[in-house]
Amino acid sequence: MQPTDSPQDIQKKVVVAACFGTFLEWYDFLTFASLAIYFSVLFFPGDDPVAALLASLATFGIGMIVRPLGAAAFGSLGDRYGRRRIFLVTIVLMGVSTVCVGLLPTYAQVGLLAPCLLLALRILQGFSVGGEIGGASVYLTEHAPTGKRGLYTSVLQLMGPLGMMASTLQIVVLQHFLSDADFRDWGWRIPFLVSALLLAISIKSRVNLHESPVFRHLSEQNALAKTPLRECFRDRQTLGRMALLFFCLSAGGSLLFFSAQVYTTVFLKTVVNLPAAQASGLVTIATLALFPATIFCGWLSDRIGRRPVLLAGLIIGAISIFPVFMGLLHYGSLPTPDSTMIVILLLVLVVPLACITGPQTATLPELFPARTRYTAVALPHNLSAGWIGGMSPFMVTWLGVQFGNPLAGLWYPTALLILASLIGLFFLPEVRDRKLHE
């Protein structure tokens, strides 16, 4: 990037750099999850299929577990040495480890070395993602134009569903054109190798970026944190807002994303018993509606404030999950399923999700002081995504089995959203007009 670039050109390049990394992260996330059943055969002993599948899922889950470790490490480095440097390191580490999955030898070729290599790469993926998520939010927000942070940064939240859609579409196309034997033999590697192109684009978009103006200001003032993580835990306001982020904003966003974008497909296929193609098609319509809704809510938070939009999302989400899924079960179980009503119900869940995702990227950095912002954002956000959002599939399924009712599992996201709403009502500050250099 040349010094003669206008502020508008710089901001556009920052958006592209941040968005490609987030897209790659979600593309990798769903690709790995979707292919877990194949990995159980390819990378683990085949004498016990159930144990092999559990081992494959555990390998996937380890990536969620190490995310907070990556957040703590890269967050501290980002606050000490600069957002840009760490922003580049995390995307390289994440992208290279993803591409390498597509190059791995199988269990039939190298025995136990295969699952060990897969586990090592998954740990690297999770570790780098822990730094990538917080870094993207901070770097993008610190470049955002004053008064338009919500609108400007909301595009980052679109990369999640977009990356998941791209991964799903690619796998469906491959499975359509390849025989099952060819897909198991070599076709599964293609999605991971394609990420090499995404990585190249991401590196190109980031390598010439300048440092965040906020970090440059801190450096010029000799005000950089020497031990950011320790400062976060020693400062009571920062620690309190990290707890707010963990229990309220990040928890609410991950729970609503799971409920609206992930579990709806599973529910329509396994409980309502709609054909897989129909269920995926209906959820895709809701996903497409999420794009403009997220942008609108980001813009709205610039007009009326972050707090009212975020609280609306938490409260609407808490009161709508049960009625929506009861409606999906009713209209989907009719002799002729009512697709129109199913789409309307799915769109109801899009509203609270957009209210959270629209302002979220801007709100997270706005909550914290500049000198420890990267660490304070990345650590609780990744902990919440792993411990609360990451536990959603297991908890919803487990509760449904325990009570013999698939709707019973929905008490998990509902109860936590009620808790998040109460915490937000009492403790969530308005941060729309905060100066980021402070």
Short mmCIF file of C-alpha atoms in Angstrom, two decimals:
data_model
loop_
_atom_site.label_atom_id
_atom_site.label_comp_id
_atom_site.label_asym_id
_atom_site.label_seq_id
_atom_site.Cartn_x
_atom_site.Cartn_y
_atom_site.Cartn_z
CA MET A 1 0.00 0.00 0.00
CA GLN A 2 1.46 3.34 -1.03
CA PRO A 3 1.53 6.42 1.21
CA THR A 4 -0.44 8.30 -1.44
CA ASP A 5 -3.49 6.09 -0.93
CA SER A 6 -6.52 8.03 0.25
CA PRO A 7 -8.12 7.16 3.62
CA GLN A 8 -11.03 5.61 1.72
CA ASP A 9 -8.67 3.36 -0.28
CA ILE A 10 -6.86 2.32 2.90
CA GLN A 11 -10.16 1.46 4.58
CA LYS A 12 -11.31 -0.63 1.61
CA LYS A 13 -8.05 -2.61 1.64
CA VAL A 14 -8.36 -3.20 5.37
CA VAL A 15 -11.90 -4.54 4.90
CA VAL A 16 -10.74 -6.95 2.18
CA ALA A 17 -7.81 -8.14 4.31
CA ALA A 18 -9.97 -8.76 7.38
CA CYS A 19 -12.82 -10.40 5.50
CA PHE A 20 -10.72 -12.92 3.60
CA GLY A 21 -9.22 -14.24 6.82
CA THR A 22 -12.62 -14.65 8.48
CA PHE A 23 -14.00 -16.28 5.33
CA LEU A 24 -11.10 -18.74 5.30
CA GLU A 25 -11.63 -19.52 9.00
CA TRP A 26 -15.31 -20.44 8.55
CA TYR A 27 -14.65 -22.24 5.28
CA ASP A 28 -12.13 -24.42 7.08
CA PHE A 29 -14.42 -24.87 10.11
CA LEU A 30 -17.34 -26.32 8.17
CA THR A 31 -15.18 -28.28 5.72
CA PHE A 32 -13.47 -30.08 8.59
CA ALA A 33 -16.80 -30.69 10.37
CA SER A 34 -18.54 -31.92 7.21
CA LEU A 35 -15.76 -34.38 6.42
CA ALA A 36 -15.42 -35.77 9.97
CA ILE A 37 -17.23 -38.96 8.98
CA TYR A 38 -14.71 -39.51 6.15
CA PHE A 39 -11.75 -38.70 8.39
CA SER A 40 -12.86 -41.42 10.80
CA VAL A 41 -12.21 -43.96 8.04
CA LEU A 42 -9.18 -42.30 6.45
CA PHE A 43 -7.11 -41.41 9.52
CA PHE A 44 -8.08 -43.84 12.27
CA PRO A 45 -8.07 -47.63 12.72
CA GLY A 46 -11.12 -49.17 11.07
CA ASP A 47 -11.69 -52.09 13.44
CA ASP A 48 -14.13 -50.02 15.57
CA PRO A 49 -16.11 -47.53 13.40
CA VAL A 50 -17.82 -45.87 16.38
CA ALA A 51 -14.52 -45.26 18.18
CA ALA A 52 -13.00 -43.97 14.95
CA LEU A 53 -15.85 -41.47 14.47
CA LEU A 54 -15.56 -40.28 18.06
CA ALA A 55 -11.81 -39.84 17.62
CA SER A 56 -12.41 -37.84 14.44
CA LEU A 57 -14.92 -35.57 16.20
CA ALA A 58 -12.56 -35.18 19.15
CA THR A 59 -9.81 -34.10 16.75
CA PHE A 60 -12.18 -31.48 15.39
CA GLY A 61 -13.10 -30.37 18.90
CA ILE A 62 -9.49 -29.93 20.00
CA GLY A 63 -9.34 -26.94 17.69
CA MET A 64 -12.02 -25.23 19.78
CA ILE A 65 -10.18 -26.05 23.01
CA VAL A 66 -6.89 -24.44 21.99
CA ARG A 67 -8.51 -21.29 20.57
CA PRO A 68 -8.36 -19.42 23.92
CA LEU A 69 -4.66 -20.29 24.20
CA GLY A 70 -4.05 -18.75 20.80
CA ALA A 71 -6.14 -15.74 21.80
CA ALA A 72 -4.05 -15.15 24.93
CA ALA A 73 -0.75 -15.58 23.10
CA PHE A 74 -1.50 -13.61 19.94
CA GLY A 75 -3.56 -11.03 21.81
CA SER A 76 -0.61 -10.17 24.05
CA LEU A 77 1.74 -10.05 21.06
CA GLY A 78 -0.69 -7.83 19.15
CA ASP A 79 -0.86 -5.34 22.02
CA ARG A 80 2.94 -5.33 22.42
CA TYR A 81 4.25 -5.47 18.84
CA GLY A 82 1.42 -4.33 16.61
CA ARG A 83 -1.91 -5.45 15.13
CA ARG A 84 -0.59 -5.73 11.58
CA ARG A 85 2.29 -8.12 12.29
CA ILE A 86 0.14 -10.57 14.24
CA PHE A 87 -2.70 -10.14 11.75
CA LEU A 88 -0.30 -11.46 9.08
CA VAL A 89 1.17 -14.26 11.22
CA THR A 90 -2.23 -15.71 12.18
CA ILE A 91 -3.53 -15.93 8.60
CA VAL A 92 -0.33 -17.62 7.38
CA LEU A 93 -0.36 -20.16 10.20
CA MET A 94 -4.06 -20.87 9.78
CA GLY A 95 -3.91 -21.10 6.00
CA VAL A 96 -0.81 -23.28 5.77
CA SER A 97 -2.12 -25.76 8.35
CA THR A 98 -5.44 -25.97 6.46
CA VAL A 99 -3.73 -26.63 3.12
CA CYS A 100 -1.52 -29.28 4.72
CA VAL A 101 -4.59 -31.26 5.81
CA GLY A 102 -5.26 -31.87 2.13
CA LEU A 103 -1.73 -33.27 1.70
CA LEU A 104 -1.76 -35.70 4.63
CA PRO A 105 -1.08 -39.42 4.18
CA THR A 106 -3.86 -41.71 5.41
CA TYR A 107 -3.83 -44.39 8.11
CA ALA A 108 -3.56 -47.07 5.43
CA GLN A 109 -0.35 -45.43 4.21
CA VAL A 110 1.53 -44.51 7.40
CA GLY A 111 -0.43 -46.01 10.28
CA LEU A 112 -0.69 -44.07 13.57
CA LEU A 113 1.40 -41.23 12.18
CA ALA A 114 -1.68 -40.15 10.15
CA PRO A 115 -3.95 -39.26 13.11
CA CYS A 116 -0.99 -37.68 14.92
CA LEU A 117 -0.32 -35.36 11.99
CA LEU A 118 -4.03 -34.54 11.65
CA LEU A 119 -4.21 -33.69 15.35
CA ALA A 120 -1.11 -31.48 15.14
CA LEU A 121 -2.52 -29.52 12.21
CA ARG A 122 -5.89 -29.13 13.94
CA ILE A 123 -4.12 -27.72 17.01
CA LEU A 124 -2.27 -25.21 14.80
CA GLN A 125 -5.55 -24.25 13.12
CA GLY A 126 -7.32 -23.65 16.41
CA PHE A 127 -4.36 -21.81 17.92
CA SER A 128 -4.11 -19.41 14.98
CA VAL A 129 -7.88 -18.85 14.78
CA GLY A 130 -7.80 -17.73 18.42
CA GLY A 131 -5.61 -14.80 17.41
CA GLU A 132 -7.23 -14.20 14.03
CA ILE A 133 -10.76 -13.49 15.28
CA GLY A 134 -9.81 -10.86 17.84
CA GLY A 135 -7.20 -9.35 15.54
CA ALA A 136 -9.61 -8.90 12.66
CA SER A 137 -12.17 -7.14 14.85
CA VAL A 138 -9.64 -4.81 16.45
CA TYR A 139 -7.71 -4.00 13.28
CA LEU A 140 -10.86 -3.33 11.25
CA THR A 141 -12.54 -1.22 13.93
CA GLU A 142 -9.43 0.88 14.55
CA HIS A 143 -9.42 1.81 10.84
CA ALA A 144 -13.17 2.51 10.68
CA PRO A 145 -14.40 6.05 9.97
CA THR A 146 -15.84 7.84 12.98
CA GLY A 147 -19.61 7.66 13.13
CA LYS A 148 -19.76 4.69 10.74
CA ARG A 149 -18.01 1.94 12.70
CA GLY A 150 -21.11 -0.24 12.98
CA LEU A 151 -21.86 -0.14 9.27
CA TYR A 152 -18.21 -0.38 8.23
CA THR A 153 -17.35 -3.37 10.41
CA SER A 154 -20.62 -5.30 9.98
CA VAL A 155 -19.36 -6.82 6.72
CA LEU A 156 -16.91 -8.95 8.73
CA GLN A 157 -19.84 -10.85 10.22
CA LEU A 158 -21.08 -11.84 6.75
CA MET A 159 -17.98 -13.94 6.16
CA GLY A 160 -19.12 -16.67 8.56
CA PRO A 161 -22.29 -17.72 6.73
CA LEU A 162 -20.63 -16.97 3.38
CA GLY A 163 -17.69 -19.25 4.18
CA MET A 164 -20.03 -22.00 5.37
CA MET A 165 -22.15 -21.72 2.22
CA ALA A 166 -19.06 -21.90 0.00
CA SER A 167 -17.78 -24.98 1.80
CA THR A 168 -21.15 -26.73 1.68
CA LEU A 169 -21.67 -25.95 -2.00
CA GLN A 170 -18.21 -27.17 -2.94
CA ILE A 171 -18.65 -30.48 -1.12
CA VAL A 172 -22.11 -31.01 -2.65
CA VAL A 173 -20.74 -30.36 -6.15
CA LEU A 174 -17.79 -32.72 -5.62
CA GLN A 175 -20.02 -35.49 -4.29
CA HIS A 176 -22.37 -34.99 -7.26
CA PHE A 177 -19.69 -35.33 -9.93
CA LEU A 178 -17.43 -37.89 -8.22
CA SER A 179 -18.25 -41.44 -7.30
CA ASP A 180 -18.25 -42.23 -3.59
CA ALA A 181 -15.05 -44.22 -4.05
CA ASP A 182 -13.27 -41.35 -5.83
CA PHE A 183 -14.41 -38.85 -3.21
CA ARG A 184 -13.11 -41.05 -0.41
CA ASP A 185 -9.90 -41.74 -2.30
CA TRP A 186 -8.88 -38.20 -3.33
CA GLY A 187 -11.89 -35.90 -3.76
CA TRP A 188 -12.01 -34.94 -0.06
CA ARG A 189 -8.60 -33.27 -0.46
CA ILE A 190 -9.85 -30.69 -2.96
CA PRO A 191 -11.60 -28.30 -0.50
CA PHE A 192 -8.42 -28.08 1.60
CA LEU A 193 -6.18 -27.55 -1.41
CA VAL A 194 -8.52 -24.85 -2.74
CA SER A 195 -7.85 -22.93 0.48
CA ALA A 196 -4.31 -22.38 -0.87
CA LEU A 197 -5.83 -19.87 -3.30
CA LEU A 198 -7.73 -18.17 -0.48
CA LEU A 199 -4.52 -18.05 1.55
CA ALA A 200 -2.58 -16.47 -1.32
CA ILE A 201 -5.24 -13.78 -1.71
CA SER A 202 -5.29 -13.15 2.04
CA ILE A 203 -1.51 -12.78 2.28
CA LYS A 204 -1.42 -10.46 -0.73
CA SER A 205 -4.14 -8.30 0.78
CA ARG A 206 -2.38 -8.05 4.16
CA VAL A 207 1.33 -7.90 3.44
CA ASN A 208 1.34 -4.24 2.35
CA LEU A 209 -1.07 -2.91 4.95
CA HIS A 210 0.02 -0.22 7.38
CA GLU A 211 -0.17 -0.52 11.14
CA SER A 212 -3.38 0.49 12.90
CA PRO A 213 -3.46 4.27 13.56
CA VAL A 214 -4.40 3.57 17.17
CA PHE A 215 -1.36 1.35 17.73
CA ARG A 216 0.90 3.88 16.00
CA HIS A 217 -0.38 6.55 18.38
CA LEU A 218 0.32 4.34 21.41
CA SER A 219 3.81 3.59 20.14
CA GLU A 220 4.58 7.26 19.53
CA GLN A 221 3.40 8.09 23.05
CA ASN A 222 5.48 5.25 24.50
CA ALA A 223 2.26 3.91 26.05
CA LEU A 224 2.37 0.27 24.93
CA ALA A 225 1.49 -2.41 27.48
CA LYS A 226 4.46 -4.54 28.55
CA THR A 227 2.30 -7.33 30.00
CA PRO A 228 -1.16 -6.93 28.41
CA LEU A 229 -2.70 -10.08 29.88
CA ARG A 230 -1.64 -9.17 33.41
CA GLU A 231 -2.96 -5.63 32.94
CA CYS A 232 -6.33 -6.99 31.79
CA PHE A 233 -6.73 -9.05 34.95
CA ARG A 234 -5.51 -6.27 37.24
CA ASP A 235 -7.81 -3.56 35.88
CA ARG A 236 -11.27 -4.10 37.41
CA GLN A 237 -13.18 -2.31 34.64
CA THR A 238 -11.39 -4.26 31.90
CA LEU A 239 -11.89 -7.55 33.74
CA GLY A 240 -15.57 -6.77 34.27
CA ARG A 241 -16.08 -6.00 30.61
CA MET A 242 -14.26 -9.17 29.63
CA ALA A 243 -16.81 -11.04 31.76
CA LEU A 244 -19.57 -9.05 30.05
CA LEU A 245 -18.17 -10.09 26.70
CA PHE A 246 -17.96 -13.75 27.77
CA PHE A 247 -21.43 -14.13 29.32
CA CYS A 248 -23.39 -11.61 27.25
CA LEU A 249 -22.24 -10.48 23.81
CA SER A 250 -20.09 -13.37 22.58
CA ALA A 251 -22.31 -15.97 24.25
CA GLY A 252 -25.44 -14.43 22.77
CA GLY A 253 -23.96 -14.21 19.30
CA SER A 254 -22.67 -17.80 19.25
CA LEU A 255 -25.91 -19.21 20.69
CA LEU A 256 -28.07 -17.37 18.17
CA PHE A 257 -25.79 -18.36 15.30
CA PHE A 258 -26.02 -22.00 16.36
CA SER A 259 -29.81 -21.82 16.77
CA ALA A 260 -30.55 -19.91 13.57
CA GLN A 261 -27.91 -21.19 11.15
CA VAL A 262 -26.75 -24.61 12.35
CA TYR A 263 -29.42 -26.39 14.39
CA THR A 264 -32.31 -25.37 12.14
CA THR A 265 -30.90 -27.54 9.34
CA VAL A 266 -30.31 -30.48 11.69
CA PHE A 267 -33.79 -30.10 13.20
CA LEU A 268 -35.57 -29.95 9.85
CA LYS A 269 -33.72 -33.03 8.60
CA THR A 270 -33.75 -35.27 11.68
CA VAL A 271 -36.83 -34.23 13.69
CA VAL A 272 -39.21 -32.80 11.11
CA ASN A 273 -37.94 -35.35 8.55
CA LEU A 274 -37.88 -32.99 5.58
CA PRO A 275 -35.78 -34.14 2.62
CA ALA A 276 -32.17 -32.98 3.07
CA ALA A 277 -32.18 -30.87 -0.10
CA GLN A 278 -35.42 -29.10 0.87
CA ALA A 279 -34.23 -28.40 4.42
CA SER A 280 -30.92 -26.99 3.22
CA GLY A 281 -32.67 -24.87 0.60
CA LEU A 282 -35.05 -23.30 3.12
CA VAL A 283 -32.24 -22.49 5.55
CA THR A 284 -30.20 -21.01 2.70
CA ILE A 285 -33.01 -18.52 2.02
CA ALA A 286 -32.80 -17.37 5.64
CA THR A 287 -29.01 -17.15 5.38
CA LEU A 288 -29.26 -14.89 2.33
CA ALA A 289 -31.66 -12.65 4.24
CA LEU A 290 -29.10 -12.40 7.05
CA PHE A 291 -26.67 -10.50 4.81
CA PRO A 292 -28.67 -7.28 4.32
CA ALA A 293 -30.14 -7.57 7.83
CA THR A 294 -26.66 -7.57 9.38
CA ILE A 295 -25.58 -4.52 7.38
CA PHE A 296 -28.78 -2.71 8.36
CA CYS A 297 -28.32 -3.47 12.06
CA GLY A 298 -24.71 -2.28 11.90
CA TRP A 299 -25.94 0.97 10.34
CA LEU A 300 -28.77 1.23 12.89
CA SER A 301 -26.30 0.93 15.77
CA ASP A 302 -24.49 3.99 14.37
CA ARG A 303 -27.76 5.92 14.47
CA ILE A 304 -29.36 4.91 17.79
CA GLY A 305 -26.46 3.26 19.64
CA ARG A 306 -25.00 -0.21 20.13
CA ARG A 307 -26.80 -0.96 23.39
CA PRO A 308 -30.45 -0.88 22.18
CA VAL A 309 -29.71 -2.95 19.08
CA LEU A 310 -27.72 -5.57 21.00
CA LEU A 311 -30.30 -5.81 23.79
CA ALA A 312 -33.08 -6.19 21.24
CA GLY A 313 -31.22 -9.12 19.71
CA LEU A 314 -30.69 -10.87 23.04
CA ILE A 315 -34.28 -10.40 24.24
CA ILE A 316 -35.96 -11.29 20.93
CA GLY A 317 -33.72 -14.33 20.65
CA ALA A 318 -34.58 -15.52 24.17
CA ILE A 319 -38.35 -15.32 23.60
CA SER A 320 -38.46 -16.58 20.01
CA ILE A 321 -36.42 -19.79 19.93
CA PHE A 322 -39.06 -22.09 21.42
CA PRO A 323 -42.04 -20.73 19.41
CA VAL A 324 -40.02 -20.84 16.18
CA PHE A 325 -38.96 -24.47 16.58
CA MET A 326 -42.46 -25.51 17.68
CA GLY A 327 -43.75 -23.85 14.53
CA LEU A 328 -41.13 -25.58 12.38
CA LEU A 329 -42.24 -28.93 13.80
CA HIS A 330 -45.92 -28.13 13.21
CA TYR A 331 -45.72 -26.76 9.67
CA GLY A 332 -43.04 -29.22 8.60
CA SER A 333 -45.08 -32.21 9.81
CA LEU A 334 -48.20 -31.39 7.82
CA PRO A 335 -49.17 -33.88 5.08
CA THR A 336 -47.85 -31.24 2.70
CA PRO A 337 -45.19 -29.20 4.54
CA ASP A 338 -45.87 -25.46 4.41
CA SER A 339 -42.59 -24.13 3.01
CA THR A 340 -43.76 -20.51 3.15
CA MET A 341 -44.45 -20.63 6.89
CA ILE A 342 -41.19 -22.47 7.51
CA VAL A 343 -39.24 -19.70 5.74
CA ILE A 344 -41.12 -17.02 7.71
CA LEU A 345 -40.24 -18.77 10.97
CA LEU A 346 -36.60 -19.06 9.94
CA LEU A 347 -36.58 -15.34 9.13
CA VAL A 348 -37.86 -14.62 12.66
CA LEU A 349 -34.57 -16.02 14.02
CA VAL A 350 -32.60 -13.95 11.51
CA VAL A 351 -33.80 -10.74 13.22
CA PRO A 352 -32.14 -11.27 16.65
CA LEU A 353 -29.05 -12.77 15.04
CA ALA A 354 -28.61 -9.70 12.84
CA CYS A 355 -29.14 -7.42 15.85
CA ILE A 356 -26.14 -9.08 17.51
CA THR A 357 -23.85 -9.59 14.52
CA GLY A 358 -24.42 -6.14 12.99
CA PRO A 359 -22.91 -4.06 15.83
CA GLN A 360 -20.77 -6.80 17.42
CA THR A 361 -17.50 -6.29 15.54
CA ALA A 362 -17.41 -2.58 16.42
CA THR A 363 -18.65 -3.04 19.98
CA LEU A 364 -16.00 -5.51 21.09
CA PRO A 365 -12.98 -3.17 20.58
CA GLU A 366 -15.00 -0.14 21.76
CA LEU A 367 -15.42 -1.75 25.19
CA PHE A 368 -11.71 -1.76 26.03
CA PRO A 369 -8.73 0.60 26.40
CA ALA A 370 -6.39 0.75 23.43
CA ARG A 371 -3.24 -0.55 25.15
CA THR A 372 -4.79 -3.97 26.04
CA ARG A 373 -7.61 -4.08 23.47
CA TYR A 374 -6.39 -7.03 21.37
CA THR A 375 -5.98 -9.28 24.43
CA ALA A 376 -9.18 -8.13 26.11
CA VAL A 377 -11.25 -8.85 23.00
CA ALA A 378 -9.66 -12.09 21.82
CA LEU A 379 -9.52 -14.07 25.07
CA PRO A 380 -13.13 -13.91 26.35
CA HIS A 381 -14.56 -14.02 22.83
CA ASN A 382 -12.77 -17.27 22.03
CA LEU A 383 -13.51 -18.75 25.44
CA SER A 384 -17.20 -18.04 24.97
CA ALA A 385 -17.26 -19.38 21.41
CA GLY A 386 -15.60 -22.60 22.58
CA TRP A 387 -17.18 -23.19 25.98
CA ILE A 388 -20.68 -21.85 25.40
CA GLY A 389 -21.27 -21.86 21.65
CA GLY A 390 -19.07 -24.90 21.09
CA MET A 391 -21.01 -26.90 23.66
CA SER A 392 -24.35 -26.11 22.02
CA PRO A 393 -24.57 -29.15 19.71
CA PHE A 394 -23.74 -31.54 22.55
CA MET A 395 -26.01 -29.90 25.15
CA VAL A 396 -29.04 -29.56 22.88
CA THR A 397 -28.72 -33.19 21.79
CA TRP A 398 -28.05 -34.50 25.31
CA LEU A 399 -31.03 -32.67 26.85
CA GLY A 400 -33.29 -33.89 24.05
CA VAL A 401 -32.25 -37.49 24.74
CA GLN A 402 -32.57 -37.13 28.51
CA PHE A 403 -36.12 -35.75 28.33
CA GLY A 404 -37.20 -37.77 25.31
CA ASN A 405 -38.23 -34.58 23.53
CA PRO A 406 -36.12 -32.85 20.82
CA LEU A 407 -37.51 -29.46 21.88
CA ALA A 408 -36.23 -29.91 25.45
CA GLY A 409 -32.67 -29.28 24.28
CA LEU A 410 -33.61 -25.76 23.31
CA TRP A 411 -33.67 -24.82 26.99
CA TYR A 412 -29.88 -24.59 26.78
CA PRO A 413 -29.71 -21.62 24.36
CA THR A 414 -32.92 -20.10 25.73
CA ALA A 415 -31.79 -20.08 29.37
CA LEU A 416 -28.37 -18.68 28.50
CA LEU A 417 -29.90 -15.99 26.30
CA ILE A 418 -32.19 -14.98 29.17
CA LEU A 419 -29.11 -14.73 31.40
CA ALA A 420 -27.26 -12.73 28.73
CA SER A 421 -30.25 -10.38 28.39
CA LEU A 422 -30.34 -9.70 32.14
CA ILE A 423 -26.59 -9.10 32.28
CA GLY A 424 -26.86 -6.75 29.30
CA LEU A 425 -29.75 -4.80 30.81
CA PHE A 426 -27.78 -4.11 33.98
CA PHE A 427 -24.17 -3.85 32.78
CA LEU A 428 -23.91 -3.21 29.02
CA PRO A 429 -22.66 0.37 28.46
CA GLU A 430 -23.19 2.51 25.39
CA VAL A 431 -19.86 2.74 23.56
CA ARG A 432 -20.85 4.07 20.13
CA ASP A 433 -19.06 7.40 20.47
CA ARG A 434 -16.01 6.19 22.36
CA LYS A 435 -12.64 7.47 21.14
CA LEU A 436 -10.54 4.46 20.20
CA HIS A 437 -7.22 6.11 21.06
CA GLU A 438 -8.13 6.14 24.75
#
